[in-house]
RNA sequence: GGCUGGGUAGCUCAGGUGGUUAGAGCACAGGAUUCAUAACCCUGAGGUCGCGGGUUCGACUCCCGCCCCAGCUACCA
């Protein structure tokens, strides 16, 4: 099977319903959405999953405080999730909630298997609990026997819980990660996990008894399964694991939007799981590699193919936090500047490799420089000239009579024809910034080409009609290519270019990104600026 | 403390299995131009590639030491 025939399954984490989503959640989701769109545009079978995580003590408490039930509380927040994904045009295929009954059943199945494999045992869970932090500490976390944050002596907490034999997976995980260099990306994150594995793993408690908002342990119902051991199972429960022959979310209104026909007799889990890719923030990499993979191995399931862990945003050089009041609300930014502007800033300046800094000044600068002055102006000036000089009809392709100009034209042809391979290479490595840079090299070259070939001068000289046609044809080919290349990254802009070009972007990506796709005589629509320049004054 | 990254132009970063004048974008200055959203294009200025040693004909690139920054250090979803 070629790469483009292999099904790929892309997931975001299920976001916890304790609060509204901020730019960090949007970042994870936009990365995932862009990857999903890209492969989908290439004709590759894609399943893109997101959802909500609704169990745990925090939710129980928050719901009680709000005078409602946990599920009712979750419903309200989940509604906001949907609003945001709508605003950012996130095209997920499935939205799963950990309170879905089929999910709870799958979690219980996992635990039955862990029990059968003798990977669970009962033991006393001892911890030092700081009431102010609501956090359990171990001896070594403490400073002079006191909570490092509040400088108070923590309580001794002791209860009987089920423990998972995480320690027995140390070597297996190490071998797996060493044998699969790309299973955790980027590389520094992989090193972190390997480093921690070298220190060895401790068994970990995976059930709780102080509250009941969670999935019950089937054979000992006063225990509730620890949220992390519960939540990540969604990645397989939404595929109907272990042996479902359909997507369980099909039974819910508005929760499943996939349009895939599975091959006859193939179950969703078997179809999608081999190339599962989890997109996560670096804070939950540990859970998504070590704990999740051990859980899977224990239950007899192969780990997913890859985990991509991105970094965090800072805001104007400071940590983003509620108490500082500097939380970036992606929905608000999208409403003010457009969702493509948000997507572009995330993809271009975001924390894909390390951490990044969300600065309003660079947001505005990039918007003006790249989107309005670069891309938008190129499209606008090209289409306007076509209307002026050829009544909006694409001329026949022809060569320049001038050798130097013909050389520049050949460069553009080469760049357009190479673009799909370059994009594929970058996207494969999760380098979405690199992919956009490839596109913008073409934008800059094309703008330079306008100045070099100067169609506005050629138009004044009837004897240069062939050169004028050569120039305008080339520019229209570039604009056409840009519409396709941008489609996964900036869907609105791509659609805007397409409607001005009067085309529908219906072709598949690798093929569509080739020179010569515009028919001579094709009549374009009405040109209009894609991105209005921002007038805001910014410092620095 | 341990582990992992990183310190390259004003800013954000790329690069280099050691070898002619170290790259891009943005910002800045000058010029050119008028198709276009006072946009675009060209040119320029700007860096002792964190510091100190070492290896080498030659290091920003390799080795050692040091300084600084960031992240990770698990049951907090």
Coordinates of C-alpha atoms (C1' of nucleotides) in Angstrom, one line a residue:
Chain A
X1 CA 0.0 0.0 0.0
X2 CA 1.3 3.4 -0.8
X3 CA 1.4 6.2 1.8
X4 CA -1.6 7.9 0.3
X5 CA -3.6 4.7 0.4
X6 CA -2.8 3.9 4.0
X7 CA -5.6 5.0 6.4
X8 CA -4.4 7.5 9.0
X9 CA -6.2 8.2 12.3
X10 CA -5.5 11.6 13.9
X11 CA -6.6 12.4 17.4
X12 CA -6.6 15.4 19.7
X13 CA -6.8 14.8 23.5
X14 CA -10.2 14.8 24.9
X15 CA -10.3 18.2 26.6
X16 CA -11.3 18.3 30.2
X17 CA -14.6 20.0 30.8
X18 CA -13.5 22.0 33.9
X19 CA -13.1 25.2 32.0
X20 CA -13.4 26.9 28.7
X21 CA -10.8 26.3 26.1
X22 CA -7.9 28.6 25.5
X23 CA -5.4 29.1 22.7
X24 CA -3.4 26.0 23.9
X25 CA -6.3 23.7 23.2
X26 CA -7.0 25.5 19.9
X27 CA -3.3 25.0 18.9
X28 CA -3.4 21.2 19.4
X29 CA -6.7 21.1 17.5
X30 CA -5.5 23.3 14.6
X31 CA -2.4 21.2 14.2
X32 CA -4.6 18.0 14.1
X33 CA -7.1 19.6 11.8
X34 CA -4.5 20.8 9.4
X35 CA -2.9 17.5 9.2
X36 CA -6.2 15.8 8.7
X37 CA -7.2 18.3 6.0
X38 CA -3.9 17.9 4.2
X39 CA -4.1 14.1 4.0
X40 CA -7.8 14.2 3.2
X41 CA -7.0 16.6 0.3
X42 CA -4.4 14.1 -0.9
X43 CA -7.1 11.5 -1.1
X44 CA -5.8 9.6 1.9
X45 CA -8.4 7.9 4.1
X46 CA -8.4 10.1 7.3
X47 CA -10.3 9.7 10.6
X48 CA -10.0 12.8 12.8
X49 CA -11.2 12.5 16.4
X50 CA -11.7 14.9 19.2
X51 CA -14.0 15.0 22.2
X52 CA -14.4 15.8 25.9
X53 CA -13.1 14.2 29.1
X54 CA -15.8 14.4 31.8
X55 CA -14.9 12.3 34.7
X56 CA -13.0 13.0 37.9
X57 CA -13.2 14.6 41.2
X58 CA -12.7 18.1 39.9
X59 CA -15.8 17.9 37.7
X60 CA -17.8 16.4 40.5
X61 CA -16.9 19.3 42.7
X62 CA -17.4 22.0 40.1
X63 CA -20.8 20.6 39.3
X64 CA -21.8 20.5 42.9
X65 CA -20.7 24.1 43.3
X66 CA -22.7 25.1 40.3
X67 CA -25.7 23.4 41.7
X68 CA -26.0 20.9 38.9
X69 CA -25.1 17.3 38.0
X70 CA -21.7 16.4 36.6
X71 CA -23.3 15.4 33.3
X72 CA -25.3 18.6 33.1
X73 CA -22.3 20.6 33.9
X74 CA -20.3 18.8 31.2
X75 CA -23.1 19.4 28.7
X76 CA -22.8 23.1 29.1
X77 CA -19.0 23.1 28.6
X78 CA -19.2 20.7 25.7
X79 CA -21.6 23.1 24.0
X80 CA -18.8 25.7 24.2
X81 CA -16.3 23.3 22.7
X82 CA -18.6 22.8 19.7
X83 CA -19.0 26.5 19.3
X84 CA -15.2 27.1 19.2
X85 CA -14.5 24.3 16.7
X86 CA -17.2 25.8 14.6
X87 CA -15.6 29.2 14.8
X88 CA -12.2 27.8 13.8
X89 CA -13.7 25.5 11.1
X90 CA -12.3 22.4 12.7
X91 CA -13.5 19.4 10.7
X92 CA -13.4 16.5 13.0
X93 CA -15.0 13.2 12.0
X94 CA -16.0 12.0 15.5
X95 CA -16.6 13.8 18.8
X96 CA -16.5 11.4 21.7
X97 CA -17.4 12.0 25.4
X98 CA -16.0 9.8 28.1
X99 CA -19.4 9.6 29.6
X100 CA -20.7 7.7 26.5
X101 CA -21.8 4.3 27.6
X102 CA -19.9 2.4 24.9
X103 CA -16.7 4.2 26.1
X104 CA -17.3 3.2 29.7
X105 CA -17.8 -0.4 28.6
X106 CA -14.5 -0.3 26.7
X107 CA -12.7 1.0 29.8
X108 CA -14.1 -1.8 31.8
X109 CA -13.1 -4.3 29.2
X110 CA -9.5 -2.9 29.3
X111 CA -9.5 -3.4 33.1
X112 CA -10.9 -6.9 32.8
X113 CA -8.0 -7.7 30.5
X114 CA -5.4 -6.1 32.8
X115 CA -6.8 -8.2 35.7
X116 CA -6.7 -11.4 33.6
X117 CA -3.1 -10.6 32.7
X118 CA -2.3 -10.3 36.4
X119 CA -1.3 -6.7 36.1
X120 CA -3.5 -5.3 38.9
X121 CA -3.1 -5.8 42.6
X122 CA -4.6 -4.2 45.7
X123 CA -2.4 -2.2 47.9
X124 CA -2.4 0.7 50.3
X125 CA -2.1 4.0 48.6
X126 CA -0.1 6.4 50.7
X127 CA 0.4 10.0 49.9
X128 CA 1.0 13.3 51.5
X129 CA -1.9 15.5 50.6
X130 CA -1.8 19.3 50.6
X131 CA -5.3 20.5 51.0
X132 CA -4.5 23.9 49.6
X133 CA -2.9 22.5 46.4
X134 CA -5.3 19.6 46.3
X135 CA -2.3 17.7 45.3
X136 CA -0.6 14.5 46.5
X137 CA 3.1 14.8 47.2
X138 CA 5.8 12.2 47.9
X139 CA 8.5 12.7 50.5
X140 CA 11.0 13.9 48.0
X141 CA 8.7 16.6 46.7
X142 CA 8.6 18.3 50.1
X143 CA 10.9 21.0 51.3
X144 CA 11.7 20.5 55.0
X145 CA 8.7 18.2 55.2
X146 CA 6.4 20.9 54.0
X147 CA 4.4 21.6 50.8
X148 CA 6.8 23.5 48.4
X149 CA 4.0 25.9 47.5
X150 CA 2.2 26.6 50.7
X151 CA 4.9 25.7 53.3
X152 CA 2.4 23.7 55.3
X153 CA 2.7 20.2 56.6
X154 CA 0.6 17.9 54.4
X155 CA -1.9 15.3 55.6
X156 CA -1.2 11.7 55.5
X157 CA -3.7 10.1 53.2
X158 CA -4.0 6.3 53.1
X159 CA -6.6 4.2 51.3
X160 CA -6.7 0.8 49.6
X161 CA -6.5 1.1 45.8
X162 CA -5.8 -1.1 42.8
X163 CA -2.3 -0.7 41.5
X164 CA -1.2 -1.2 37.9
X165 CA 2.1 -3.0 37.4
X166 CA 3.6 -0.2 35.3
X167 CA 7.1 -1.2 36.5
X168 CA 6.9 -4.4 34.4
X169 CA 6.8 -2.4 31.2
X170 CA 10.0 -0.5 31.6
X171 CA 12.1 -2.6 29.2
X172 CA 9.3 -3.2 26.7
X173 CA 8.7 0.5 26.3
X174 CA 12.4 1.3 26.1
X175 CA 12.8 -1.3 23.3
X176 CA 9.7 -0.1 21.5
X177 CA 10.8 3.5 21.6
X178 CA 14.4 2.7 20.5
X179 CA 13.1 0.5 17.7
X180 CA 10.7 3.2 16.4
X181 CA 12.6 6.5 16.3
X182 CA 9.6 8.4 15.1
X183 CA 7.1 7.1 17.6
X184 CA 7.6 10.2 19.8
X185 CA 8.2 13.5 18.0
X186 CA 9.9 15.9 18.1
X187 CA 13.2 14.3 19.2
X188 CA 13.8 16.2 22.5
X189 CA 10.5 14.9 23.8
X190 CA 11.5 11.4 22.9
X191 CA 14.7 11.8 24.8
X192 CA 12.8 13.0 27.8
X193 CA 10.8 9.9 27.9
X194 CA 13.8 7.6 27.3
X195 CA 15.5 9.5 30.1
X196 CA 12.7 8.8 32.5
X197 CA 12.5 5.2 31.5
X198 CA 16.2 4.8 32.4
X199 CA 15.2 5.7 35.9
X200 CA 12.7 2.9 35.9
X201 CA 9.0 2.9 36.4
X202 CA 7.0 2.6 39.6
X203 CA 3.6 0.9 39.8
X204 CA 0.8 3.4 39.9
X205 CA -2.6 3.4 41.5
X206 CA -5.4 3.4 39.0
X207 CA -8.5 3.4 41.1
X208 CA -10.1 5.9 43.6
X209 CA -12.7 5.4 46.3
X210 CA -13.3 9.0 47.6
X211 CA -15.8 9.8 44.9
X212 CA -17.9 8.0 42.4
X213 CA -17.9 10.3 39.3
X214 CA -16.1 7.9 36.9
X215 CA -16.1 4.5 35.4
X216 CA -16.8 1.7 38.0
X217 CA -14.4 -1.1 38.4
X218 CA -16.6 -4.0 37.3
X219 CA -15.7 -6.5 40.0
X220 CA -15.2 -4.1 42.9
X221 CA -17.8 -1.4 42.4
X222 CA -16.8 0.9 45.2
X223 CA -13.7 1.7 43.1
X224 CA -13.8 4.2 40.3
X225 CA -11.2 4.1 37.6
X226 CA -8.6 6.9 37.6
X227 CA -9.4 9.4 35.0
X228 CA -6.3 9.0 32.9
X229 CA -6.6 5.3 32.7
X230 CA -10.2 6.0 31.6
X231 CA -9.9 8.9 29.3
X232 CA -7.2 7.7 26.9
X233 CA -9.2 4.5 26.1
X234 CA -11.4 6.8 24.0
X235 CA -8.9 6.5 21.2
X236 CA -9.9 2.8 20.8
X237 CA -13.4 2.9 22.2
X238 CA -14.5 5.3 19.5
X239 CA -13.4 2.7 16.9
X240 CA -15.6 0.1 18.5
X241 CA -12.8 -1.8 20.1
X242 CA -12.4 -4.7 20.8
X243 CA -14.5 -6.2 18.0
X244 CA -17.3 -3.8 17.0
X245 CA -18.2 -3.7 13.4
X246 CA -19.3 -0.1 13.3
X247 CA -18.4 3.3 14.9
X248 CA -20.3 3.5 18.2
X249 CA -20.8 7.3 17.8
X250 CA -23.0 6.6 14.8
X251 CA -25.8 6.2 17.3
X252 CA -25.5 9.8 18.4
X253 CA -26.9 12.9 16.7
X254 CA -24.3 15.3 15.4
X255 CA -21.4 13.5 16.9
X256 CA -20.2 11.5 13.9
X257 CA -19.5 13.3 10.7
X258 CA -17.3 10.8 9.0
X259 CA -18.2 9.7 5.5
X260 CA -15.9 6.7 5.1
X261 CA -16.9 3.5 3.5
X262 CA -14.8 0.8 5.1
X263 CA -13.7 -2.1 3.0
X264 CA -16.2 -5.0 3.1
X265 CA -15.9 -7.0 6.4
X266 CA -13.2 -4.7 7.9
X267 CA -13.8 -3.4 11.4
X268 CA -13.1 0.2 12.2
X269 CA -10.5 -0.6 14.8
X270 CA -8.5 -2.9 12.5
X271 CA -8.7 -0.4 9.7
X272 CA -7.6 2.8 11.5
X273 CA -5.5 1.7 14.5
X274 CA -2.3 0.7 12.6
X275 CA -1.5 4.3 11.8
X276 CA -2.9 6.2 14.8
X277 CA -1.3 9.5 15.5
X278 CA -2.0 11.3 18.7
X279 CA -1.5 15.1 18.8
X280 CA -0.9 16.4 22.3
X281 CA 0.6 19.1 24.4
X282 CA 3.9 18.3 26.1
X283 CA 2.3 18.3 29.5
X284 CA 0.5 15.1 28.8
X285 CA 3.1 13.3 26.8
X286 CA 3.9 11.1 29.8
X287 CA 0.4 9.8 29.9
X288 CA 0.2 9.4 26.2
X289 CA 3.3 7.4 25.9
X290 CA 4.3 5.6 29.0
X291 CA 1.0 5.1 30.8
X292 CA -1.2 4.7 27.7
X293 CA 1.2 2.4 25.9
X294 CA 1.6 0.2 29.0
X295 CA -2.1 0.0 29.4
X296 CA -2.5 -1.0 25.8
X297 CA 0.3 -3.6 25.9
X298 CA -1.2 -5.0 29.1
X299 CA -4.6 -5.3 27.3
X300 CA -3.0 -6.9 24.3
X301 CA -3.2 -4.0 21.9
X302 CA -0.3 -2.5 19.9
X303 CA 0.7 1.0 20.8
X304 CA -0.3 3.8 18.3
X305 CA 2.2 4.7 15.6
X306 CA 3.1 8.1 16.8
X307 CA 2.6 10.8 19.4
X308 CA 3.4 14.3 18.4
X309 CA 3.9 16.5 21.5
X310 CA 4.0 20.3 20.9
X311 CA 5.0 23.0 23.4
X312 CA 3.3 25.8 25.2
X313 CA 2.4 29.3 24.4
X314 CA 3.6 32.2 26.5
X315 CA 1.8 35.5 26.2
X316 CA 3.9 38.6 25.7
X317 CA 6.8 36.8 27.3
X318 CA 4.9 35.7 30.4
X319 CA 3.3 32.4 31.4
X320 CA -0.3 32.3 30.3
X321 CA -2.5 32.0 33.3
X322 CA -5.9 32.8 34.6
X323 CA -4.4 34.7 37.6
X324 CA -2.3 36.9 35.3
X325 CA -5.4 37.4 33.3
X326 CA -3.6 37.1 30.0
X327 CA -5.3 34.0 28.6
X328 CA -5.8 34.2 24.9
X329 CA -9.3 33.2 23.8
X330 CA -9.1 31.8 20.3
X331 CA -12.8 32.4 19.6
X332 CA -12.4 36.1 20.3
X333 CA -9.4 36.4 18.1
X334 CA -11.1 34.6 15.3
X335 CA -14.1 36.8 15.5
X336 CA -12.0 39.9 15.4
X337 CA -9.4 38.9 12.8
X338 CA -10.8 35.9 11.0
X339 CA -10.2 32.3 11.6
X340 CA -7.6 32.0 9.0
X341 CA -5.6 34.6 10.8
X342 CA -5.7 32.6 14.0
X343 CA -4.8 29.4 12.1
X344 CA -2.0 31.1 10.4
X345 CA -0.5 32.5 13.5
X346 CA -0.7 29.2 15.3
X347 CA 0.8 27.3 12.4
X348 CA 3.5 29.9 11.7
X349 CA 4.5 31.1 15.1
X350 CA 3.2 28.3 17.2
X351 CA 5.0 26.0 19.6
X352 CA 5.4 23.0 17.3
X353 CA 8.9 22.3 18.2
X354 CA 9.6 24.2 21.5
X355 CA 7.6 26.8 23.3
X356 CA 6.4 29.9 21.6
X357 CA 5.4 33.4 22.5
X358 CA 2.0 34.9 21.5
X359 CA 2.7 38.5 20.9
X360 CA 0.0 40.8 19.5
X361 CA 2.6 42.9 17.7
X362 CA 3.9 39.9 15.8
X363 CA 0.4 38.7 15.1
X364 CA -0.3 42.1 13.4
X365 CA 3.0 42.2 11.7
X366 CA 2.7 38.8 10.2
X367 CA -0.8 39.3 9.2
X368 CA 0.1 42.4 7.3
X369 CA 3.3 41.2 5.8
X370 CA 2.4 37.7 4.9
X371 CA -1.3 37.6 4.4
X372 CA -2.3 41.1 3.2
X373 CA 0.9 42.4 1.5
X374 CA 2.3 39.0 0.4
X375 CA -0.4 36.6 -0.5
X376 CA -3.4 38.9 -0.7
X377 CA -1.7 41.5 -2.8
X378 CA -0.3 39.0 -5.2
X379 CA -3.6 37.4 -5.9
X380 CA -5.3 40.8 -6.2
X381 CA -2.8 42.4 -8.6
X382 CA -2.7 39.2 -10.7
X383 CA -6.4 38.9 -11.2
X384 CA -6.9 42.6 -11.7
X385 CA -4.5 42.6 -14.5
X386 CA -6.1 39.6 -16.1
X387 CA -9.4 41.4 -16.1
X388 CA -7.8 44.6 -17.5
X389 CA -5.7 43.0 -20.2
X390 CA -7.6 39.8 -21.2
X391 CA -11.1 40.5 -20.0
X392 CA -10.7 38.0 -17.3
X393 CA -10.0 35.1 -19.6
X394 CA -6.9 32.9 -19.1
X395 CA -4.7 33.2 -22.2
X396 CA -3.0 30.3 -23.9
X397 CA 0.3 29.3 -22.4
X398 CA 3.2 30.7 -24.3
X399 CA 6.9 31.3 -23.9
X400 CA 8.5 34.7 -23.5
X401 CA 10.4 36.2 -26.4
X402 CA 12.9 37.4 -23.9
X403 CA 15.3 34.7 -22.7
X404 CA 15.8 36.1 -19.2
X405 CA 12.0 36.3 -18.6
X406 CA 11.6 32.8 -19.9
X407 CA 14.1 31.7 -17.4
X408 CA 12.1 33.2 -14.6
X409 CA 9.0 31.6 -15.9
X410 CA 10.7 28.2 -16.0
X411 CA 11.7 28.8 -12.4
X412 CA 8.1 29.3 -11.4
X413 CA 7.0 26.2 -13.3
X414 CA 9.6 24.2 -11.5
X415 CA 8.6 25.5 -8.1
X416 CA 4.9 24.8 -8.7
X417 CA 5.7 21.3 -9.9
X418 CA 7.9 20.6 -6.9
X419 CA 5.6 22.0 -4.4
X420 CA 3.5 19.0 -3.6
X421 CA 6.6 16.9 -2.9
X422 CA 8.0 19.6 -0.6
X423 CA 4.7 19.9 1.2
X424 CA 4.4 16.1 1.7
X425 CA 7.9 16.0 3.1
X426 CA 7.2 18.7 5.6
X427 CA 3.8 17.5 6.7
X428 CA 5.2 14.0 7.2
X429 CA 7.6 15.5 9.7
X430 CA 4.8 17.6 11.3
X431 CA 6.7 20.7 10.1
X432 CA 3.7 22.7 9.2
X433 CA 5.6 25.9 9.5
X434 CA 8.1 24.6 7.0
X435 CA 5.3 23.7 4.6
X436 CA 3.9 27.3 4.8
X437 CA 7.4 28.6 4.2
X438 CA 7.5 26.6 1.0
X439 CA 4.3 28.2 -0.1
X440 CA 5.5 31.7 0.8
X441 CA 8.7 31.3 -1.2
X442 CA 6.4 30.9 -4.2
X443 CA 4.4 33.9 -3.1
X444 CA 7.6 36.0 -3.0
X445 CA 9.0 34.7 -6.2
X446 CA 5.7 35.4 -8.0
X447 CA 5.6 39.0 -6.6
X448 CA 9.1 39.5 -7.9
X449 CA 8.1 38.0 -11.2
X450 CA 5.4 40.6 -11.6
X451 CA 7.9 43.3 -11.2
X452 CA 10.4 41.7 -13.5
X453 CA 8.1 40.9 -16.3
X454 CA 6.0 44.0 -15.7
X455 CA 2.8 43.1 -17.6
X456 CA 1.5 46.6 -16.9
X457 CA 4.3 47.9 -19.2
X458 CA 3.9 45.1 -21.7
X459 CA 0.2 45.9 -22.0
X460 CA 1.1 49.3 -23.4
X461 CA 3.0 47.9 -26.3
X462 CA 0.9 45.9 -28.8
X463 CA 4.0 44.2 -30.2
X464 CA 4.6 42.6 -26.8
X465 CA 1.3 40.8 -26.7
X466 CA 2.9 37.4 -26.6
X467 CA 5.1 38.3 -23.6
X468 CA 2.0 39.8 -21.9
X469 CA 0.2 36.5 -22.4
X470 CA 3.2 34.5 -21.1
X471 CA 3.4 36.6 -18.0
X472 CA -0.3 36.6 -17.2
X473 CA -0.7 32.9 -17.9
X474 CA 2.2 32.1 -15.5
X475 CA 0.7 34.3 -12.8
X476 CA -2.7 32.7 -13.0
X477 CA -1.1 29.2 -12.8
X478 CA 0.7 30.3 -9.7
X479 CA -2.5 31.6 -8.1
X480 CA -4.3 28.4 -9.0
X481 CA -1.5 26.4 -7.3
X482 CA -1.6 28.6 -4.3
X483 CA -5.3 28.0 -3.8
X484 CA -4.7 24.3 -3.7
X485 CA -1.6 24.5 -1.6
X486 CA -3.2 26.7 1.0
X487 CA -6.4 24.7 1.3
X488 CA -5.5 22.6 4.3
X489 CA -3.8 25.5 6.1
X490 CA -6.1 28.4 5.4
X491 CA -9.4 27.0 4.2
X492 CA -11.2 30.4 4.0
X493 CA -8.4 32.0 2.0
X494 CA -8.1 29.1 -0.3
X495 CA -11.9 29.2 -0.9
X496 CA -11.7 32.9 -1.5
X497 CA -9.0 32.5 -4.1
X498 CA -11.0 29.7 -5.7
X499 CA -14.2 31.7 -6.0
X500 CA -12.3 34.6 -7.5
X501 CA -10.7 32.2 -9.9
X502 CA -14.0 30.7 -10.5
X503 CA -12.8 27.1 -9.8
X504 CA -14.0 24.6 -7.2
X505 CA -10.8 23.0 -5.7
X506 CA -12.3 19.6 -6.3
X507 CA -9.1 17.9 -7.4
X508 CA -6.8 15.9 -5.3
X509 CA -3.7 17.6 -4.0
X510 CA -0.7 16.0 -5.6
X511 CA -2.3 16.1 -9.1
X512 CA -3.8 19.5 -8.7
X513 CA -0.4 21.0 -7.8
X514 CA 1.0 20.8 -11.3
X515 CA 1.6 23.4 -14.0
X516 CA -1.0 23.6 -16.7
X517 CA -4.2 22.9 -14.8
X518 CA -6.0 26.1 -16.0
X519 CA -7.8 25.9 -19.3
X520 CA -7.1 28.6 -21.8
X521 CA -10.2 30.8 -22.1
X522 CA -11.3 30.1 -18.6
X523 CA -13.2 33.1 -17.3
X524 CA -12.4 34.1 -13.8
X525 CA -14.7 35.8 -11.3
X526 CA -14.4 39.2 -9.7
X527 CA -11.2 40.1 -7.9
X528 CA -11.4 41.4 -4.3
X529 CA -8.8 41.8 -1.5
X530 CA -8.5 38.6 0.5
X531 CA -7.1 40.2 3.7
X532 CA -7.6 43.8 4.6
X533 CA -4.5 45.4 6.1
X534 CA -4.7 46.0 9.8
X535 CA -4.1 49.6 10.8
X536 CA -3.3 48.9 14.4
X537 CA -0.1 50.6 15.6
X538 CA 2.2 48.1 17.2
X539 CA 5.4 48.4 19.1
X540 CA 8.5 46.6 18.3
Chain B
rG1 C1' 20.6 18.0 42.1
rG2 C1' 19.7 14.5 37.7
rC3 C1' 18.3 14.2 32.6
rU4 C1' 17.3 16.6 27.7
rG5 C1' 17.5 20.7 24.5
rG6 C1' 19.3 25.5 23.3
rG7 C1' 22.6 30.2 23.3
rU8 C1' 23.9 32.5 15.2
rA9 C1' 22.0 39.9 12.5
rG10 C1' 17.4 44.8 16.5
rC11 C1' 13.4 40.5 16.5
rU12 C1' 11.9 35.2 15.2
rC13 C1' 14.8 31.5 13.6
rA14 C1' 17.5 28.2 9.5
rG15 C1' 22.3 26.1 8.7
rG16 C1' 26.8 23.5 9.1
rU17 C1' 29.9 14.6 8.4
rG18 C1' 35.5 21.4 9.8
rG19 C1' 37.4 24.5 4.3
rU20 C1' 36.3 30.4 -0.5
rU21 C1' 33.0 36.9 1.3
rA22 C1' 27.8 32.9 7.7
rG23 C1' 21.7 32.6 5.5
rA24 C1' 16.0 33.7 5.4
rG25 C1' 11.7 36.5 7.0
rC26 C1' 10.3 40.7 9.7
rA27 C1' 11.9 45.6 11.3
rC28 C1' 15.4 49.7 9.5
rA29 C1' 17.8 53.0 5.4
rG30 C1' 18.3 54.3 0.2
rG31 C1' 16.5 53.5 -4.8
rA32 C1' 13.1 52.0 -8.5
rU33 C1' 8.0 51.4 -10.0
rU34 C1' 2.6 52.2 -10.6
rC35 C1' -0.8 46.3 -12.0
rA36 C1' -2.1 46.1 -6.8
rU37 C1' -4.6 46.5 -0.3
rA38 C1' 0.7 53.8 0.4
rA39 C1' 1.0 47.2 -1.3
rC40 C1' 5.2 45.0 -4.6
rC41 C1' 10.5 44.9 -6.4
rC42 C1' 15.9 46.0 -6.0
rU43 C1' 20.0 47.5 -3.1
rG44 C1' 22.3 48.4 1.6
rA45 C1' 23.6 48.6 6.6
rG46 C1' 23.8 45.2 10.6
rG47 C1' 26.7 39.2 13.4
rU48 C1' 34.4 38.4 16.7
rC49 C1' 27.8 32.1 15.2
rG50 C1' 27.4 32.5 24.7
rC51 C1' 32.8 32.6 27.3
rG52 C1' 37.7 30.3 27.9
rG53 C1' 41.0 26.5 26.4
rG54 C1' 42.3 22.3 23.1
rU55 C1' 42.7 19.3 18.4
rU56 C1' 43.8 20.9 13.2
rC57 C1' 47.0 23.6 7.7
rG58 C1' 42.1 25.6 9.0
rA59 C1' 36.5 25.6 13.7
rC60 C1' 31.0 29.1 14.1
rU61 C1' 30.9 23.6 13.0
rC62 C1' 34.8 18.4 16.7
rC63 C1' 36.8 17.8 22.1
rC64 C1' 37.2 19.7 27.4
rG65 C1' 35.7 23.3 31.0
rC66 C1' 32.5 27.3 32.4
rC67 C1' 28.3 30.8 32.2
rC68 C1' 23.2 31.6 30.9
rC69 C1' 18.1 30.1 29.3
rA70 C1' 14.2 26.6 28.7
rG71 C1' 11.9 21.9 29.4
rC72 C1' 11.3 17.1 31.9
rU73 C1' 11.7 15.0 37.0
rA74 C1' 5.0 10.4 36.8
rC75 C1' -0.5 8.9 39.9
rC76 C1' -2.2 17.4 39.9
rA77 C1' -7.3 15.0 34.2

